[in-house]
Tab-separated table of C-alpha atoms in Angstrom:
chain	number	residue	atom	x	y	z
H	1	MET	CA	0.000	0.000	0.000
H	2	SER	CA	1.489	3.213	-1.118
H	3	TYR	CA	1.352	6.473	0.819
H	4	TYR	CA	-0.673	8.076	-1.960
H	5	ASP	CA	-2.998	5.117	-2.479
H	6	ILE	CA	-6.427	6.780	-2.558
H	7	ASP	CA	-8.174	3.515	-1.706
H	8	ALA	CA	-6.015	3.056	1.386
H	9	ILE	CA	-6.884	6.598	2.486
H	10	LEU	CA	-10.586	5.965	1.940
H	11	THR	CA	-10.338	2.682	3.822
H	12	ASP	CA	-8.772	4.593	6.726
H	13	ALA	CA	-11.804	6.843	6.775
H	14	GLU	CA	-14.330	4.010	7.128
H	15	LYS	CA	-16.305	4.197	10.361
H	16	VAL	CA	-15.912	1.399	12.865
H	17	PRO	CA	-17.959	1.074	16.066
H	18	CYS	CA	-15.881	1.923	19.135
H	19	LYS	CA	-16.914	1.711	22.785
H	20	PHE	CA	-15.475	4.404	25.014
H	21	GLU	CA	-13.839	3.033	28.145
H	22	LEU	CA	-13.764	6.317	29.985
H	23	GLU	CA	-15.907	9.376	30.376
H	24	VAL	CA	-14.858	12.301	28.196
H	25	ALA	CA	-15.992	15.835	28.913
H	26	GLU	CA	-17.198	18.104	26.070
H	27	LEU	CA	-17.515	15.219	23.613
H	28	GLY	CA	-21.203	14.573	24.213
H	29	TYR	CA	-22.093	15.919	20.774
H	30	LEU	CA	-20.681	12.746	19.280
H	31	ASP	CA	-23.614	10.961	20.883
H	32	HIS	CA	-26.090	13.753	19.929
H	33	ASN	CA	-26.117	14.987	23.479
H	34	PRO	CA	-24.005	18.164	23.527
H	35	ALA	CA	-24.929	19.261	27.055
H	36	GLN	CA	-23.621	16.093	28.743
H	37	PRO	CA	-20.126	14.608	28.805
H	38	LEU	CA	-19.639	11.443	26.770
H	39	LYS	CA	-20.352	8.560	29.131
H	40	ALA	CA	-18.061	5.577	29.447
H	41	GLY	CA	-19.480	2.589	27.580
H	42	THR	CA	-21.079	4.629	24.791
H	43	SER	CA	-20.690	3.203	21.317
H	44	VAL	CA	-19.626	5.738	18.688
H	45	GLY	CA	-18.580	5.233	15.092
H	46	LEU	CA	-15.040	6.551	14.659
H	47	PRO	CA	-12.834	6.536	11.544
H	48	LEU	CA	-10.581	3.525	11.398
H	49	TRP	CA	-7.332	5.504	11.717
H	50	LEU	CA	-8.521	7.223	14.912
H	51	GLY	CA	-10.133	4.143	16.401
H	52	GLU	CA	-7.042	2.038	15.753
H	53	LEU	CA	-4.761	4.568	17.449
H	54	LEU	CA	-7.012	4.991	20.472
H	55	ALA	CA	-7.587	1.287	20.885
H	56	LEU	CA	-3.914	0.367	20.689
H	57	ALA	CA	-2.591	3.238	22.805
H	58	SER	CA	-2.795	2.653	26.534
H	59	ARG	CA	-3.451	5.377	29.069
H	60	ALA	CA	-1.759	5.671	32.409
H	61	PRO	CA	-3.587	3.780	35.158
H	62	SER	CA	-5.567	6.138	37.380
H	63	SER	CA	-4.764	4.175	40.527
H	64	SER	CA	-1.991	1.789	41.394
H	65	GLU	CA	-4.073	-1.424	41.520
H	66	GLU	CA	-5.761	-0.746	38.178
H	67	ASP	CA	-4.160	-2.144	35.032
H	68	SER	CA	-3.431	0.237	32.184
H	69	LYS	CA	-6.356	0.231	29.793
H	70	SER	CA	-6.935	1.622	26.316
H	71	PHE	CA	-9.194	4.581	25.673
H	72	ILE	CA	-11.721	2.677	23.614
H	73	SER	CA	-12.401	-0.875	22.569
H	74	LEU	CA	-12.889	-1.668	18.896
H	75	ASN	CA	-15.674	-3.785	17.506
H	76	LEU	CA	-16.142	-5.373	14.100
H	77	PRO	CA	-17.959	-3.035	11.682
H	78	SER	CA	-21.404	-3.985	10.453
H	79	SER	CA	-20.052	-4.959	7.039
H	80	LEU	CA	-18.158	-7.813	8.729
H	81	SER	CA	-21.033	-8.736	11.043
H	82	ASN	CA	-22.349	-12.243	11.456
H	83	GLU	CA	-25.326	-11.635	9.149
H	84	VAL	CA	-23.141	-10.563	6.257
H	85	MET	CA	-20.731	-13.418	6.882
H	86	SER	CA	-23.480	-16.049	6.864
H	87	ALA	CA	-24.950	-14.527	3.696
H	88	LEU	CA	-21.507	-14.730	2.071
H	89	LYS	CA	-21.109	-18.291	3.279
H	90	ALA	CA	-24.443	-19.220	1.680
H	91	ASP	CA	-23.792	-17.600	-1.710
H	92	PRO	CA	-20.929	-15.151	-2.239
H	93	ARG	CA	-22.338	-13.975	-5.551
H	94	ALA	CA	-25.722	-12.872	-4.221
H	95	VAL	CA	-24.384	-10.157	-1.881
H	96	PRO	CA	-23.799	-6.677	-3.328
H	97	LEU	CA	-20.553	-5.989	-1.465
H	98	ARG	CA	-20.517	-2.316	-2.391
H	99	ASP	CA	-23.607	-1.757	-0.252
H	100	GLN	CA	-21.682	-3.089	2.732
H	101	SER	CA	-18.598	-0.977	2.194
H	102	HIS	CA	-16.881	0.633	-0.789
H	103	ASN	CA	-13.593	-0.888	0.325
H	104	PHE	CA	-14.957	-4.134	1.687
H	105	TYR	CA	-11.817	-6.242	1.339
H	106	GLY	CA	-9.525	-3.368	2.313
H	107	LEU	CA	-11.523	-2.867	5.499
H	108	GLY	CA	-11.636	-6.617	5.996
H	109	THR	CA	-7.875	-7.024	5.828
H	110	ARG	CA	-7.350	-4.070	8.166
H	111	MET	CA	-9.751	-5.571	10.700
H	112	LEU	CA	-8.143	-9.003	10.336
H	113	ASP	CA	-4.829	-7.392	11.255
H	114	LEU	CA	-6.408	-6.237	14.507
H	115	PHE	CA	-8.628	-9.221	15.273
H	116	ASP	CA	-7.672	-12.859	15.083
H	117	GLU	CA	-10.738	-14.079	13.183
H	118	ARG	CA	-9.819	-17.163	11.197
H	119	GLU	CA	-13.350	-17.818	10.039
H	120	ILE	CA	-13.830	-14.339	8.604
H	121	CYS	CA	-10.490	-14.695	6.838
H	122	ALA	CA	-11.538	-17.990	5.258
H	123	ILE	CA	-14.936	-16.612	4.223
H	124	LEU	CA	-13.396	-13.486	2.704
H	125	ARG	CA	-10.943	-15.559	0.729
H	126	LYS	CA	-13.615	-17.905	-0.570
H	127	THR	CA	-15.851	-14.945	-1.458
H	128	PHE	CA	-13.086	-13.175	-3.339
H	129	VAL	CA	-12.094	-16.248	-5.334
H	130	THR	CA	-15.673	-17.219	-6.200
H	131	ARG	CA	-16.647	-13.735	-7.257
H	132	ALA	CA	-13.451	-13.335	-9.275
H	133	ALA	CA	-14.564	-16.032	-11.725
H	134	ASP	CA	-17.849	-14.154	-12.247
H	135	ILE	CA	-16.020	-10.871	-12.703
H	136	ALA	CA	-13.818	-12.394	-15.395
H	137	LEU	CA	-16.864	-13.712	-17.229
H	138	HIS	CA	-18.578	-10.323	-17.169
H	139	ALA	CA	-15.373	-8.554	-18.212
H	140	ARG	CA	-15.134	-10.836	-21.229
H	141	LYS	CA	-18.773	-10.404	-22.141
H	142	ALA	CA	-18.615	-6.631	-21.808
H	143	GLY	CA	-15.804	-6.659	-24.359
H	144	ALA	CA	-17.677	-8.969	-26.711
H	145	THR	CA	-20.841	-6.918	-26.954
H	146	GLU	CA	-18.966	-3.607	-27.192
H	147	ASP	CA	-21.180	-1.894	-24.630
H	148	MET	CA	-18.179	-1.624	-22.254
H	149	GLY	CA	-20.252	-2.510	-19.246
H	150	ILE	CA	-23.149	-0.160	-19.970
H	151	GLY	CA	-26.577	-1.774	-19.808
H	152	GLY	CA	-26.559	-5.218	-18.242
H	153	GLY	CA	-22.973	-4.876	-17.125
H	154	GLU	CA	-23.677	-1.707	-15.181
H	155	GLU	CA	-26.011	-3.503	-12.824
H	156	PHE	CA	-23.284	-6.037	-12.152
H	157	LEU	CA	-20.582	-3.400	-11.686
H	158	ARG	CA	-22.720	-1.634	-9.086
H	159	GLY	CA	-22.375	-4.586	-6.723
H	160	LEU	CA	-18.584	-4.672	-6.930
H	161	GLU	CA	-16.334	-2.969	-4.399
H	162	GLU	CA	-13.027	-1.316	-5.230
H	163	TRP	CA	-10.732	-4.368	-5.353
H	164	GLU	CA	-13.229	-6.137	-7.564
H	165	ARG	CA	-13.593	-3.145	-9.856
H	166	LYS	CA	-9.845	-3.068	-10.338
H	167	LEU	CA	-9.908	-6.777	-11.107
H	168	PHE	CA	-12.733	-6.230	-13.584
H	169	LYS	CA	-10.739	-3.517	-15.316
H	170	LYS	CA	-7.647	-5.725	-15.544
H	171	ALA	CA	-9.595	-8.655	-16.959
H	172	HIS	CA	-11.384	-6.364	-19.383
H	173	ASP	CA	-8.153	-4.730	-20.555
H	174	GLY	CA	-6.653	-8.132	-21.275
H	175	THR	CA	-9.628	-9.262	-23.323
H	176	LYS	CA	-9.753	-5.924	-25.108
H	177	GLY	CA	-6.089	-6.094	-26.073
H	178	THR	CA	-6.453	-9.552	-27.580
H	179	LYS	CA	-9.615	-8.558	-29.401
H	180	GLU	CA	-8.013	-5.443	-30.852
H	181	TRP	CA	-5.062	-7.463	-32.069
H	182	MET	CA	-7.342	-10.029	-33.683
H	183	GLU	CA	-9.299	-7.349	-35.489
H	184	GLY	CA	-6.180	-5.537	-36.620
H	185	ILE	CA	-4.334	-8.598	-37.867
H	186	LYS	CA	-5.649	-8.344	-41.415
H	187	LYS	CA	-4.586	-4.734	-41.832
H	188	TYR	CA	-0.836	-4.712	-41.739
M	1	MET	CA	4.094	3.593	-10.519
M	2	ALA	CA	5.481	6.182	-12.822
M	3	LEU	CA	4.736	4.354	-16.054
M	4	PRO	CA	1.250	2.968	-16.448
M	5	LEU	CA	2.565	0.085	-18.538
M	6	PRO	CA	0.928	-3.275	-17.985
M	7	SER	CA	3.154	-5.973	-16.544
M	8	GLY	CA	4.280	-8.613	-18.985
M	9	LEU	CA	3.844	-8.717	-22.739
M	10	VAL	CA	0.801	-7.206	-24.418
M	11	PRO	CA	-0.932	-9.136	-27.238
M	12	THR	CA	0.766	-7.201	-30.044
M	13	GLU	CA	4.199	-7.957	-28.583
M	14	VAL	CA	3.326	-11.634	-28.302
M	15	ALA	CA	2.225	-11.647	-31.938
M	16	PHE	CA	5.496	-9.977	-32.899
M	17	LEU	CA	7.514	-12.658	-31.117
M	18	CYS	CA	5.431	-15.302	-32.838
M	19	GLU	CA	6.763	-14.115	-36.208
M	20	MET	CA	10.095	-15.657	-35.241
M	21	GLU	CA	8.558	-19.154	-35.321
M	22	MET	CA	9.680	-21.345	-38.199
M	23	VAL	CA	7.084	-22.486	-40.713
M	24	THR	CA	7.365	-24.751	-43.748
M	25	ILE	CA	6.783	-23.206	-47.160
M	26	VAL	CA	6.640	-24.494	-50.709
M	27	PRO	CA	8.431	-21.867	-52.815
M	28	ARG	CA	7.219	-21.036	-56.306
M	29	GLN	CA	10.343	-19.117	-57.334
M	30	ARG	CA	14.035	-19.544	-56.725
M	31	LEU	CA	15.497	-17.344	-54.036
M	32	GLU	CA	19.133	-17.147	-53.039
M	33	PRO	CA	19.989	-17.201	-49.301
M	34	ILE	CA	19.541	-13.849	-47.552
M	35	GLN	CA	22.234	-12.778	-45.098
M	36	LEU	CA	20.606	-11.852	-41.822
M	37	LEU	CA	21.838	-11.236	-38.295
M	38	SER	CA	20.248	-14.491	-37.201
M	39	GLY	CA	22.024	-16.376	-39.983
M	40	GLU	CA	21.278	-17.203	-43.591
M	41	THR	CA	17.835	-18.135	-44.766
M	42	PRO	CA	17.797	-21.419	-46.698
M	43	ALA	CA	18.086	-21.273	-50.483
M	44	LEU	CA	14.647	-21.688	-52.010
M	45	ARG	CA	14.438	-24.115	-54.956
M	46	PRO	CA	10.897	-24.517	-56.264
M	47	PRO	CA	9.601	-27.965	-55.644
M	48	HIS	CA	11.589	-28.439	-52.426
M	49	ARG	CA	10.062	-27.425	-49.147
M	50	ALA	CA	12.008	-25.111	-46.870
M	51	GLU	CA	11.700	-23.789	-43.343
M	52	VAL	CA	11.721	-20.015	-42.914
M	53	PRO	CA	10.579	-17.651	-40.150
M	54	LEU	CA	6.914	-16.702	-40.211
M	55	TRP	CA	7.592	-13.075	-41.134
M	56	LEU	CA	9.494	-14.118	-44.259
M	57	ALA	CA	6.872	-16.724	-45.119
M	58	LEU	CA	4.134	-14.081	-44.899
M	59	LEU	CA	6.156	-11.695	-47.046
M	60	LEU	CA	6.709	-14.332	-49.727
M	61	LYS	CA	3.057	-15.376	-49.511
M	62	LYS	CA	1.878	-11.816	-50.103
M	63	GLN	CA	4.165	-11.546	-53.117
M	64	ARG	CA	2.753	-14.866	-54.383
M	65	ARG	CA	6.195	-16.409	-54.348
M	66	ALA	CA	5.436	-19.206	-51.895
M	67	ASN	CA	2.686	-21.261	-50.307
M	68	ILE	CA	2.649	-21.953	-46.591
M	69	VAL	CA	2.208	-25.539	-45.406
M	70	ALA	CA	-0.218	-25.600	-42.497
M	71	PRO	CA	1.284	-27.232	-39.383
M	72	PRO	CA	-0.277	-30.640	-38.616
M	73	TRP	CA	-1.987	-29.452	-35.455
M	74	LEU	CA	-3.949	-26.881	-37.482
M	75	LEU	CA	-5.829	-29.542	-39.448
M	76	VAL	CA	-9.500	-30.202	-38.770
M	77	SER	CA	-8.981	-33.730	-37.417
M	78	SER	CA	-6.304	-32.595	-34.968
M	79	LEU	CA	-8.403	-29.661	-33.769
M	80	GLN	CA	-11.441	-31.917	-33.332
M	81	ASP	CA	-9.338	-34.238	-31.174
M	82	LEU	CA	-8.174	-31.253	-29.146
M	83	VAL	CA	-11.711	-29.941	-28.583
M	84	HIS	CA	-12.749	-33.444	-27.530
M	85	GLN	CA	-9.763	-33.633	-25.177
M	86	GLU	CA	-10.523	-30.233	-23.652
M	87	THR	CA	-14.263	-30.739	-23.174
M	88	ASN	CA	-14.760	-34.458	-22.526
M	89	VAL	CA	-11.539	-36.213	-21.589
M	90	ASP	CA	-10.161	-33.641	-19.176
M	91	PRO	CA	-12.621	-30.814	-18.453
M	92	GLU	CA	-10.373	-29.391	-15.696
M	93	ALA	CA	-6.849	-29.077	-17.078
M	94	PHE	CA	-5.565	-27.602	-20.327
M	95	SER	CA	-4.461	-29.998	-23.046
M	96	PRO	CA	-0.781	-30.914	-22.592
M	97	PRO	CA	1.977	-29.086	-24.490
M	98	PRO	CA	3.842	-30.895	-27.279
M	99	PRO	CA	6.183	-33.638	-26.072
M	100	PRO	CA	9.869	-32.729	-26.133
M	101	PRO	CA	11.567	-33.980	-29.301
M	102	MET	CA	14.675	-34.794	-27.283
M	103	ARG	CA	14.841	-36.832	-24.138
M	104	SER	CA	17.640	-37.478	-21.707
M	105	ASP	CA	18.911	-41.063	-21.791
M	106	GLY	CA	20.111	-40.932	-18.196
M	107	ARG	CA	23.784	-40.899	-19.130
M	108	GLY	CA	24.178	-37.186	-19.519
M	109	THR	CA	23.223	-36.895	-23.177
M	110	ALA	CA	20.000	-36.099	-24.923
M	111	ARG	CA	18.812	-37.655	-28.120
M	112	PRO	CA	15.718	-37.489	-30.311
M	113	TYR	CA	12.786	-39.113	-28.617
M	114	GLY	CA	11.572	-42.307	-30.288
M	115	THR	CA	14.262	-42.380	-32.983
M	116	HIS	CA	17.758	-43.767	-33.192
M	117	PRO	CA	20.607	-41.363	-32.507
M	118	ASP	CA	21.983	-39.758	-35.624
M	119	PRO	CA	25.791	-40.314	-35.794
M	120	ASP	CA	26.304	-37.000	-37.617
M	121	SER	CA	24.560	-34.813	-35.061
M	122	LYS	CA	26.633	-32.179	-33.279
M	123	PRO	CA	25.957	-31.041	-29.699
M	124	GLY	CA	24.696	-27.671	-30.943
M	125	ASP	CA	21.974	-29.371	-32.970
M	126	LEU	CA	20.004	-30.311	-29.899
M	127	ILE	CA	16.955	-28.177	-29.350
M	128	LEU	CA	15.449	-28.912	-25.992
M	129	ALA	CA	12.923	-26.312	-25.035
M	130	PRO	CA	10.357	-23.924	-26.422
M	131	PRO	CA	10.451	-21.271	-27.882
M	132	PHE	CA	13.192	-22.793	-30.059
M	133	LEU	CA	11.282	-25.970	-30.876
M	134	PRO	CA	10.145	-26.263	-34.500
M	135	SER	CA	6.571	-26.358	-33.249
M	136	CYS	CA	4.830	-24.889	-36.286
M	137	THR	CA	6.641	-26.646	-39.162
M	138	GLN	CA	5.355	-29.706	-40.960
M	139	GLU	CA	7.262	-31.944	-38.504
M	140	ALA	CA	5.355	-30.573	-35.523
M	141	PRO	CA	3.358	-33.233	-33.681
M	142	SER	CA	-0.340	-33.326	-34.461
M	143	GLY	CA	-2.827	-33.108	-31.628
M	144	TYR	CA	-0.742	-30.818	-29.396
M	145	LEU	CA	-1.050	-27.061	-29.179
M	146	PRO	CA	2.337	-25.285	-29.245
M	147	TYR	CA	3.121	-22.195	-27.183
M	148	HIS	CA	2.181	-19.745	-29.965
M	149	TRP	CA	-0.874	-21.634	-31.213
M	150	LEU	CA	-3.435	-18.838	-31.107
M	151	GLU	CA	-1.314	-16.140	-32.737
M	152	MET	CA	0.088	-18.527	-35.327
M	153	SER	CA	-3.306	-19.878	-36.373
M	154	GLU	CA	-4.907	-16.421	-36.453
M	155	THR	CA	-2.077	-15.048	-38.574
M	156	LEU	CA	-2.191	-17.959	-40.978
M	157	LEU	CA	-5.973	-17.751	-41.272
M	158	ALA	CA	-5.794	-14.030	-41.932
M	159	HIS	CA	-3.036	-14.088	-44.557
M	160	ALA	CA	-2.862	-17.614	-45.934
M	161	ALA	CA	-6.392	-18.953	-45.598
M	162	ASP	CA	-6.200	-20.525	-49.077
M	163	ASP	CA	-3.253	-22.688	-47.955
M	164	ILE	CA	-5.129	-24.175	-45.006
M	165	PRO	CA	-7.371	-27.092	-45.869
M	166	ASN	CA	-10.983	-26.470	-44.884
M	167	ALA	CA	-10.315	-23.020	-43.427
M	168	PRO	CA	-13.907	-22.186	-42.307
M	169	ASP	CA	-14.084	-25.336	-40.173
M	170	VAL	CA	-10.635	-24.638	-38.750
M	171	ARG	CA	-11.760	-21.133	-37.845
M	172	ALA	CA	-14.877	-22.409	-36.066
M	173	LEU	CA	-12.930	-25.081	-34.177
M	174	LEU	CA	-10.350	-22.518	-33.086
M	175	ARG	CA	-13.137	-20.312	-31.700
M	176	ASP	CA	-14.439	-23.305	-29.713
M	177	LEU	CA	-10.974	-24.052	-28.368
M	178	GLN	CA	-10.393	-20.446	-27.413
M	179	GLU	CA	-13.705	-20.191	-25.555
M	180	VAL	CA	-13.353	-23.458	-23.678
M	181	ARG	CA	-9.811	-22.611	-22.633
M	182	ALA	CA	-10.766	-19.084	-21.561
M	183	ALA	CA	-13.476	-20.586	-19.359
M	184	LYS	CA	-10.886	-22.918	-17.825
M	185	MET	CA	-8.592	-19.963	-17.184
M	186	ARG	CA	-11.386	-18.191	-15.317
M	187	GLY	CA	-12.241	-21.308	-13.355
M	188	SER	CA	-8.628	-22.066	-12.496
M	189	THR	CA	-8.494	-19.213	-9.974
M	190	ARG	CA	-11.140	-21.004	-7.897
M	191	HIS	CA	-8.540	-23.503	-6.744
M	192	LEU	CA	-6.580	-20.711	-5.078
M	193	ASP	CA	-8.994	-20.862	-2.155
M	194	GLY	CA	-7.947	-24.349	-1.138
M	195	GLY	CA	-4.618	-23.106	0.171
M	196	GLY	CA	-1.279	-23.632	-1.456
M	197	GLY	CA	-1.938	-20.671	-3.717
M	198	VAL	CA	-0.599	-22.444	-6.778
M	199	LEU	CA	-2.174	-22.366	-10.225
M	200	ASN	CA	-1.462	-25.060	-12.782
M	201	LEU	CA	-1.010	-23.316	-16.117
M	202	ARG	CA	0.626	-26.176	-17.998
M	203	GLY	CA	-0.097	-26.040	-21.704
M	204	VAL	CA	-1.355	-22.440	-21.769
M	205	GLY	CA	-0.369	-20.463	-24.857
M	206	ALA	CA	1.428	-17.125	-25.009
M	207	MET	CA	-1.582	-15.135	-26.187
M	208	GLU	CA	-3.803	-16.642	-23.503
M	209	LEU	CA	-1.225	-15.669	-20.905
M	210	ALA	CA	-1.089	-12.126	-22.231
M	211	GLU	CA	-4.874	-11.946	-22.087
M	212	SER	CA	-5.323	-13.296	-18.570
M	213	ARG	CA	-2.138	-12.112	-16.871
M	214	GLY	CA	-3.675	-9.041	-15.258
M	215	PHE	CA	-6.701	-10.916	-13.978
M	216	VAL	CA	-4.852	-13.951	-12.621
M	217	LEU	CA	-2.194	-11.825	-10.926
M	218	GLY	CA	-4.940	-9.643	-9.454
M	219	VAL	CA	-6.689	-12.654	-7.934
M	220	VAL	CA	-3.443	-14.111	-6.572
M	221	ASP	CA	-2.533	-10.746	-5.072
M	222	GLY	CA	-5.964	-10.320	-3.509
M	223	VAL	CA	-5.911	-13.783	-1.934
M	224	ARG	CA	-2.444	-13.066	-0.590
M	225	LYS	CA	-3.531	-9.753	0.965
M	226	ILE	CA	-6.622	-11.259	2.589
M	227	GLY	CA	-4.621	-14.145	4.014
M	228	ALA	CA	-1.660	-11.990	5.075
M	229	SER	CA	-2.688	-11.548	8.705
M	230	MET	CA	-3.472	-15.237	9.123
M	231	GLU	CA	-0.199	-16.136	7.487
M	232	ALA	CA	1.678	-13.837	9.883
M	233	SER	CA	0.026	-15.381	12.923
M	234	ARG	CA	0.716	-18.871	11.580
M	235	ARG	CA	4.396	-17.991	11.177
M	236	GLU	CA	4.524	-16.640	14.709
M	237	GLU	CA	3.004	-19.849	16.039
M	238	GLU	CA	5.497	-21.900	14.125
M	239	GLU	CA	8.368	-19.831	15.463
M	240	GLU	CA	7.068	-20.187	18.992
M	241	ARG	CA	6.763	-23.916	18.548
M	242	ALA	CA	10.232	-24.053	17.070
M	243	ALA	CA	11.575	-22.028	19.984
M	244	ALA	CA	9.773	-24.242	22.510
M	245	GLY	CA	10.778	-27.509	20.903
M	246	GLY	CA	14.158	-26.296	19.729
M	247	ALA	CA	15.977	-27.708	22.736
M	248	ASP	CA	15.317	-31.377	22.081
M	249	ASP	CA	14.720	-31.840	18.346
M	250	SER	CA	16.779	-29.082	16.816
M	251	ASP	CA	18.117	-31.480	14.210
M	252	GLU	CA	14.789	-31.635	12.434
M	253	GLU	CA	14.535	-27.868	11.980
M	254	MET	CA	15.295	-26.589	8.527
M	255	GLU	CA	17.601	-23.623	8.522
M	256	PHE	CA	17.131	-20.986	5.861
């Protein structure tokens, strides 16, 4: 991941649910309650970059017998929730991943770095591989009918998230190059 | 990424490389040898067949000074066998590449496979590997697709269709082959899920590789990224186990 990778930056900005472990004054507006301080135990959606930092950093223990704790505790975002995972387990192709998150796999890999979830990892891998075959088929068809993904292909493209769109473009470019060569072969 | 060039060869580059393949021609006019950097071309004497690079064969064909002999694998019967092989016999794998014309005899030398050793042959005569095999001449084995099969057959059909027996059928069979093999290429990435992360691409042609390179590499890369965290934790576990068990069975550890 490069420093200027726009997808990595957008993945960093995805909201993840975080539970505050301590009471914070003046932050009540995050919970739509500006007059009150933010209570400990409130769940707030924070961007991934902020949530990650706050969850991994530890604050100084307030008393000697208390262990050092982090500011917040991270939870899995809704796009990686159990419902989505069981839907993906049932049929990876039926789920429009873009509705879950624009950077579904990017977010997934970031969360897998933080959580040790073997099952989610296996499901994500199976989903990616199964959907990739479909993407290749659509990329080939879009080249064959010359509509470049407009029409029937657009509906399909709408369900793809960023990694899959890149894959679609690569597969389509390959097919297009071969097709152009085949059409141009008679000319030279 | 400063240059937005695709990785690997693009289809036009593959087709250009294919023009180096040797094909058999039947000359109609005499032609003295031409001095080239790659050596002399053979002298062309009309009824005798000769082997020249594809680019020269196409040039002579366009000037009506030669006819191209279609390689044996480009005949209808061979292509029908191949389609049968791809669809019915082995619907998972690609059809195998041509067998090597030379085979090691186990004593450090190689000799032509299935024939007796020629006493006059010099060590430099041995050709062991593609792309230097004469895979598109009249001696090429029938029923096996060489590395440059798609570009070679498309080029011959475009410029020398009258030299290929039953060209319309050949064209239709080639379309079938191309489609069935493209479907296999798409399906082959499914096996990446089972772990191992290895694709078997034996027998895939150069043009097919150029077409699918971006897609296949994209899938492999994606699977690697998704599995990266699990892989890291697995490595850590292994290291811990190695550190814990290192005292008693250190002999069995492989050192890298």
